[in-house]
Structure formats: C-alpha cells, structure tokens
C-alpha cells in the first residue's frame, strides 16, 4: 500500500514553480517569510543600509525556496492542461 505524498506547495498550472500553499504548514511558511521580510524592511531600511538589507533578503529567499523545493510538488515546465512529457 503506497500513500501519495502530501505537498505543502502545488506546482503551478502554467510555467515553472509553485503556487499558493495547500496545507496549513505551507501557509505558516509563507506567512513567516512575509513577516520576516517586513521586519527586515522596518529594521534595516534599504535606503540606509542597502548591503545588509540585500543580504537578509537573499538569505530569507534562499531559505524559502529551499522549503518550497523540499516540501513542494516537483517543479517542471507546465503548459496548463496539455503538458508535453
């Protein structure tokens, strides 16, 4: 008996990447990412400290994408209802 894996992030219907979360864990990750980005904007305004701000944005984004990659549906290019595999 095999069970279908539960993905936090579904693949987009068109293009490459992931769509909005399907589970509460995915929504928590997305909300945390957005909250941390907002905190970075408030605590390290890009107009005053651009290199530090850019570093934080890169780190947060890489972490978010790593979670999407690990917990999301495998990404591949999709053409809507007519996938060419």
PDB file of N, CA and C in Angstrom, residues 4 7 10 56 83:
ATOM      1  N   UNK A   4       0.128   8.584  -1.350  1.00  0.00           N
ATOM      2  CA  UNK A   4       0.532   9.725  -2.159  1.00  0.00           C
ATOM      3  C   UNK A   4       1.117  10.790  -1.233  1.00  0.00           C
ATOM      4  N   UNK A   7       1.953  17.355  -0.465  1.00  0.00           N
ATOM      5  CA  UNK A   7       2.793  18.515  -0.759  1.00  0.00           C
ATOM      6  C   UNK A   7       2.233  19.749  -0.076  1.00  0.00           C
ATOM      7  N   UNK A  10       1.655  23.237  -4.244  1.00  0.00           N
ATOM      8  CA  UNK A  10       1.423  22.565  -5.522  1.00  0.00           C
ATOM      9  C   UNK A  10       2.211  23.240  -6.640  1.00  0.00           C
ATOM     10  N   UNK A  56      20.056  40.059   3.881  1.00  0.00           N
ATOM     11  CA  UNK A  56      18.940  39.426   4.589  1.00  0.00           C
ATOM     12  C   UNK A  56      17.895  38.929   3.598  1.00  0.00           C
ATOM     13  N   UNK A  83       0.282  19.233 -20.929  1.00  0.00           N
ATOM     14  CA  UNK A  83       1.693  19.002 -20.614  1.00  0.00           C
ATOM     15  C   UNK A  83       2.317  18.099 -21.675  1.00  0.00           C
TER      16      UNK A  83
END
